[in-house]
Amino acid sequence: MTVRILLADDHSLVRRGVRLILDGEPDLRVVAEAGDGAEAVAMARAEEPDLAILDIAMPRMTGLQAARELSRTHPDLRILILTMYDNEQYFFEALKVGASGYVLKSVADRDLVEACRATMRGEPFLYPGAVTALVRDYLARAREGAPPAKAITDREEEILKLVAEGHSSKEIGDLLFISVKTVERHRANLLQKLGMRDRLELTRYAIRVGLIEP
């Protein structure tokens, strides 16, 4: 059976290169492309792929946010993260939101095809540095217990990303189908929870945690 793949990356050249790799295999076929996380969620509804390959840093909705939404709405969809970031924070967040594997773009020509096949077999695919991170995390948990819970809710994270991207409260409300008043309430909650004063500080925080690129 041919695996139907949804590919999401905001750089068309990257999508083109990845598609060449995947479509060159007899059992893999890219059936849909998306330029951001929100479009990926919409394309998954329309195309019903077997596997979604998502970049992390994308406008409107990150790959991690899209993975969280896809895991909720399409529980049978397998998800791979394909990223330039060799970053433990992103790696653990990817596992938490439902991804089955984490592949670095720098070695995509070597690892991506096998990662797709492993994921479709129900097996996790981890690059070598991720295995080291898992062991280190396990040992840290054994010594100190679980890490603290995430400071902000999923909805607040969505608001934070859009604020940091420069959207107005009205634009955010239109994108998320909520009222301006609700947006302002979430924004106030973010400032209070994070101990910040204004949009600039929120933007710096969003860059630091990987919601937007600097």
PDB file of N, CA and C in Angstrom, residues 111-156:
ATOM      1  N   ASP A 111      17.808   9.933   6.450  1.00  0.00           N
ATOM      2  CA  ASP A 111      16.924   9.379   7.486  1.00  0.00           C
ATOM      3  C   ASP A 111      15.437   9.427   7.174  1.00  0.00           C
ATOM      4  N   LEU A 112      14.996  10.335   6.302  1.00  0.00           N
ATOM      5  CA  LEU A 112      13.562  10.601   6.215  1.00  0.00           C
ATOM      6  C   LEU A 112      12.760   9.408   5.705  1.00  0.00           C
ATOM      7  N   VAL A 113      13.244   8.727   4.681  1.00  0.00           N
ATOM      8  CA  VAL A 113      12.488   7.603   4.130  1.00  0.00           C
ATOM      9  C   VAL A 113      12.315   6.511   5.185  1.00  0.00           C
ATOM     10  N   GLU A 114      13.393   6.179   5.891  1.00  0.00           N
ATOM     11  CA  GLU A 114      13.291   5.161   6.934  1.00  0.00           C
ATOM     12  C   GLU A 114      12.390   5.624   8.073  1.00  0.00           C
ATOM     13  N   ALA A 115      12.436   6.928   8.386  1.00  0.00           N
ATOM     14  CA  ALA A 115      11.561   7.456   9.434  1.00  0.00           C
ATOM     15  C   ALA A 115      10.093   7.294   9.049  1.00  0.00           C
ATOM     16  N   CYS A 116       9.770   7.559   7.787  1.00  0.00           N
ATOM     17  CA  CYS A 116       8.389   7.382   7.319  1.00  0.00           C
ATOM     18  C   CYS A 116       7.950   5.928   7.467  1.00  0.00           C
ATOM     19  N   ARG A 117       8.790   5.018   7.040  1.00  0.00           N
ATOM     20  CA  ARG A 117       8.428   3.602   7.090  1.00  0.00           C
ATOM     21  C   ARG A 117       8.323   3.106   8.527  1.00  0.00           C
ATOM     22  N   ALA A 118       9.255   3.538   9.383  1.00  0.00           N
ATOM     23  CA  ALA A 118       9.190   3.137  10.793  1.00  0.00           C
ATOM     24  C   ALA A 118       7.913   3.649  11.444  1.00  0.00           C
ATOM     25  N   THR A 119       7.585   4.910  11.165  1.00  0.00           N
ATOM     26  CA  THR A 119       6.373   5.498  11.735  1.00  0.00           C
ATOM     27  C   THR A 119       5.124   4.733  11.308  1.00  0.00           C
ATOM     28  N   MET A 120       5.060   4.349  10.041  1.00  0.00           N
ATOM     29  CA  MET A 120       3.891   3.623   9.559  1.00  0.00           C
ATOM     30  C   MET A 120       3.839   2.195  10.113  1.00  0.00           C
ATOM     31  N   ARG A 121       4.988   1.666  10.561  1.00  0.00           N
ATOM     32  CA  ARG A 121       4.991   0.354  11.236  1.00  0.00           C
ATOM     33  C   ARG A 121       4.619   0.484  12.703  1.00  0.00           C
ATOM     34  N   GLY A 122       4.427   1.708  13.159  1.00  0.00           N
ATOM     35  CA  GLY A 122       4.104   1.932  14.564  1.00  0.00           C
ATOM     36  C   GLY A 122       5.321   2.009  15.456  1.00  0.00           C
ATOM     37  N   GLU A 123       6.492   2.246  14.851  1.00  0.00           N
ATOM     38  CA  GLU A 123       7.736   2.323  15.610  1.00  0.00           C
ATOM     39  C   GLU A 123       8.201   3.777  15.690  1.00  0.00           C
ATOM     40  N   PRO A 124       8.754   4.201  16.835  1.00  0.00           N
ATOM     41  CA  PRO A 124       9.285   5.572  16.913  1.00  0.00           C
ATOM     42  C   PRO A 124      10.573   5.699  16.115  1.00  0.00           C
ATOM     43  N   PHE A 125      10.837   6.892  15.608  1.00  0.00           N
ATOM     44  CA  PHE A 125      12.105   7.150  14.928  1.00  0.00           C
ATOM     45  C   PHE A 125      12.780   8.329  15.610  1.00  0.00           C
ATOM     46  N   LEU A 126      13.965   8.091  16.161  1.00  0.00           N
ATOM     47  CA  LEU A 126      14.697   9.113  16.888  1.00  0.00           C
ATOM     48  C   LEU A 126      16.105   9.230  16.338  1.00  0.00           C
ATOM     49  N   TYR A 127      16.555  10.451  16.120  1.00  0.00           N
ATOM     50  CA  TYR A 127      17.939  10.642  15.702  1.00  0.00           C
ATOM     51  C   TYR A 127      18.852  10.413  16.916  1.00  0.00           C
ATOM     52  N   PRO A 128      20.146  10.128  16.715  1.00  0.00           N
ATOM     53  CA  PRO A 128      21.014   9.730  17.826  1.00  0.00           C
ATOM     54  C   PRO A 128      21.029  10.697  19.002  1.00  0.00           C
ATOM     55  N   GLY A 129      21.049  12.004  18.730  1.00  0.00           N
ATOM     56  CA  GLY A 129      21.052  12.969  19.824  1.00  0.00           C
ATOM     57  C   GLY A 129      19.791  12.912  20.663  1.00  0.00           C
ATOM     58  N   ALA A 130      18.680  12.529  20.053  1.00  0.00           N
ATOM     59  CA  ALA A 130      17.421  12.429  20.784  1.00  0.00           C
ATOM     60  C   ALA A 130      17.452  11.261  21.763  1.00  0.00           C
ATOM     61  N   VAL A 131      18.101  10.178  21.387  1.00  0.00           N
ATOM     62  CA  VAL A 131      18.227   9.034  22.294  1.00  0.00           C
ATOM     63  C   VAL A 131      19.004   9.454  23.537  1.00  0.00           C
ATOM     64  N   THR A 132      20.084  10.185  23.336  1.00  0.00           N
ATOM     65  CA  THR A 132      20.862  10.690  24.466  1.00  0.00           C
ATOM     66  C   THR A 132      20.007  11.589  25.358  1.00  0.00           C
ATOM     67  N   ALA A 133      19.199  12.445  24.732  1.00  0.00           N
ATOM     68  CA  ALA A 133      18.333  13.345  25.498  1.00  0.00           C
ATOM     69  C   ALA A 133      17.312  12.563  26.320  1.00  0.00           C
ATOM     70  N   LEU A 134      16.757  11.512  25.732  1.00  0.00           N
ATOM     71  CA  LEU A 134      15.789  10.687  26.464  1.00  0.00           C
ATOM     72  C   LEU A 134      16.409  10.052  27.696  1.00  0.00           C
ATOM     73  N   VAL A 135      17.606   9.507  27.544  1.00  0.00           N
ATOM     74  CA  VAL A 135      18.291   8.883  28.678  1.00  0.00           C
ATOM     75  C   VAL A 135      18.574   9.929  29.754  1.00  0.00           C
ATOM     76  N   ARG A 136      19.079  11.085  29.347  1.00  0.00           N
ATOM     77  CA  ARG A 136      19.384  12.147  30.308  1.00  0.00           C
ATOM     78  C   ARG A 136      18.123  12.604  31.026  1.00  0.00           C
ATOM     79  N   ASP A 137      17.021  12.743  30.284  1.00  0.00           N
ATOM     80  CA  ASP A 137      15.760  13.154  30.889  1.00  0.00           C
ATOM     81  C   ASP A 137      15.258  12.116  31.884  1.00  0.00           C
ATOM     82  N   TYR A 138      15.380  10.832  31.531  1.00  0.00           N
ATOM     83  CA  TYR A 138      14.941   9.765  32.439  1.00  0.00           C
ATOM     84  C   TYR A 138      15.727   9.812  33.751  1.00  0.00           C
ATOM     85  N   LEU A 139      17.043   9.994  33.636  1.00  0.00           N
ATOM     86  CA  LEU A 139      17.879  10.043  34.831  1.00  0.00           C
ATOM     87  C   LEU A 139      17.552  11.263  35.681  1.00  0.00           C
ATOM     88  N   ALA A 140      17.285  12.393  35.029  1.00  0.00           N
ATOM     89  CA  ALA A 140      16.936  13.609  35.769  1.00  0.00           C
ATOM     90  C   ALA A 140      15.609  13.432  36.499  1.00  0.00           C
ATOM     91  N   ARG A 141      14.646  12.806  35.821  1.00  0.00           N
ATOM     92  CA  ARG A 141      13.344  12.560  36.460  1.00  0.00           C
ATOM     93  C   ARG A 141      13.499  11.633  37.659  1.00  0.00           C
ATOM     94  N   ALA A 142      14.342  10.632  37.508  1.00  0.00           N
ATOM     95  CA  ALA A 142      14.557   9.683  38.599  1.00  0.00           C
ATOM     96  C   ALA A 142      15.150  10.374  39.830  1.00  0.00           C
ATOM     97  N   ARG A 143      16.009  11.366  39.582  1.00  0.00           N
ATOM     98  CA  ARG A 143      16.644  12.081  40.699  1.00  0.00           C
ATOM     99  C   ARG A 143      15.743  13.153  41.303  1.00  0.00           C
ATOM    100  N   GLU A 144      15.013  13.870  40.438  1.00  0.00           N
ATOM    101  CA  GLU A 144      14.331  15.084  40.899  1.00  0.00           C
ATOM    102  C   GLU A 144      12.818  15.040  40.787  1.00  0.00           C
ATOM    103  N   GLY A 145      12.251  14.044  40.151  1.00  0.00           N
ATOM    104  CA  GLY A 145      10.817  14.022  39.926  1.00  0.00           C
ATOM    105  C   GLY A 145      10.470  14.732  38.630  1.00  0.00           C
ATOM    106  N   ALA A 146       9.177  14.787  38.313  1.00  0.00           N
ATOM    107  CA  ALA A 146       8.713  15.362  37.048  1.00  0.00           C
ATOM    108  C   ALA A 146       8.955  16.862  37.012  1.00  0.00           C
ATOM    109  N   PRO A 147       9.169  17.440  35.817  1.00  0.00           N
ATOM    110  CA  PRO A 147       9.346  18.889  35.697  1.00  0.00           C
ATOM    111  C   PRO A 147       8.025  19.615  35.932  1.00  0.00           C
ATOM    112  N   PRO A 148       8.074  20.921  36.200  1.00  0.00           N
ATOM    113  CA  PRO A 148       6.828  21.673  36.433  1.00  0.00           C
ATOM    114  C   PRO A 148       5.946  21.699  35.191  1.00  0.00           C
ATOM    115  N   ALA A 149       4.656  21.865  35.407  1.00  0.00           N
ATOM    116  CA  ALA A 149       3.703  21.911  34.294  1.00  0.00           C
ATOM    117  C   ALA A 149       3.945  23.143  33.429  1.00  0.00           C
ATOM    118  N   LYS A 150       3.481  23.076  32.185  1.00  0.00           N
ATOM    119  CA  LYS A 150       3.632  24.206  31.264  1.00  0.00           C
ATOM    120  C   LYS A 150       2.933  25.433  31.838  1.00  0.00           C
ATOM    121  N   ALA A 151       3.579  26.579  31.699  1.00  0.00           N
ATOM    122  CA  ALA A 151       3.095  27.795  32.358  1.00  0.00           C
ATOM    123  C   ALA A 151       1.795  28.305  31.760  1.00  0.00           C
ATOM    124  N   ILE A 152       1.585  28.119  30.448  1.00  0.00           N
ATOM    125  CA  ILE A 152       0.415  28.698  29.791  1.00  0.00           C
ATOM    126  C   ILE A 152      -0.399  27.599  29.106  1.00  0.00           C
ATOM    127  N   THR A 153      -1.672  27.884  28.865  1.00  0.00           N
ATOM    128  CA  THR A 153      -2.553  26.913  28.226  1.00  0.00           C
ATOM    129  C   THR A 153      -2.299  26.871  26.723  1.00  0.00           C
ATOM    130  N   ASP A 154      -2.860  25.859  26.056  1.00  0.00           N
ATOM    131  CA  ASP A 154      -2.708  25.744  24.607  1.00  0.00           C
ATOM    132  C   ASP A 154      -3.300  26.963  23.896  1.00  0.00           C
ATOM    133  N   ARG A 155      -4.468  27.431  24.347  1.00  0.00           N
ATOM    134  CA  ARG A 155      -5.095  28.594  23.728  1.00  0.00           C
ATOM    135  C   ARG A 155      -4.241  29.844  23.935  1.00  0.00           C
ATOM    136  N   GLU A 156      -3.689  30.008  25.142  1.00  0.00           N
ATOM    137  CA  GLU A 156      -2.823  31.154  25.403  1.00  0.00           C
ATOM    138  C   GLU A 156      -1.569  31.094  24.523  1.00  0.00           C
TER     139      GLU A 156
END
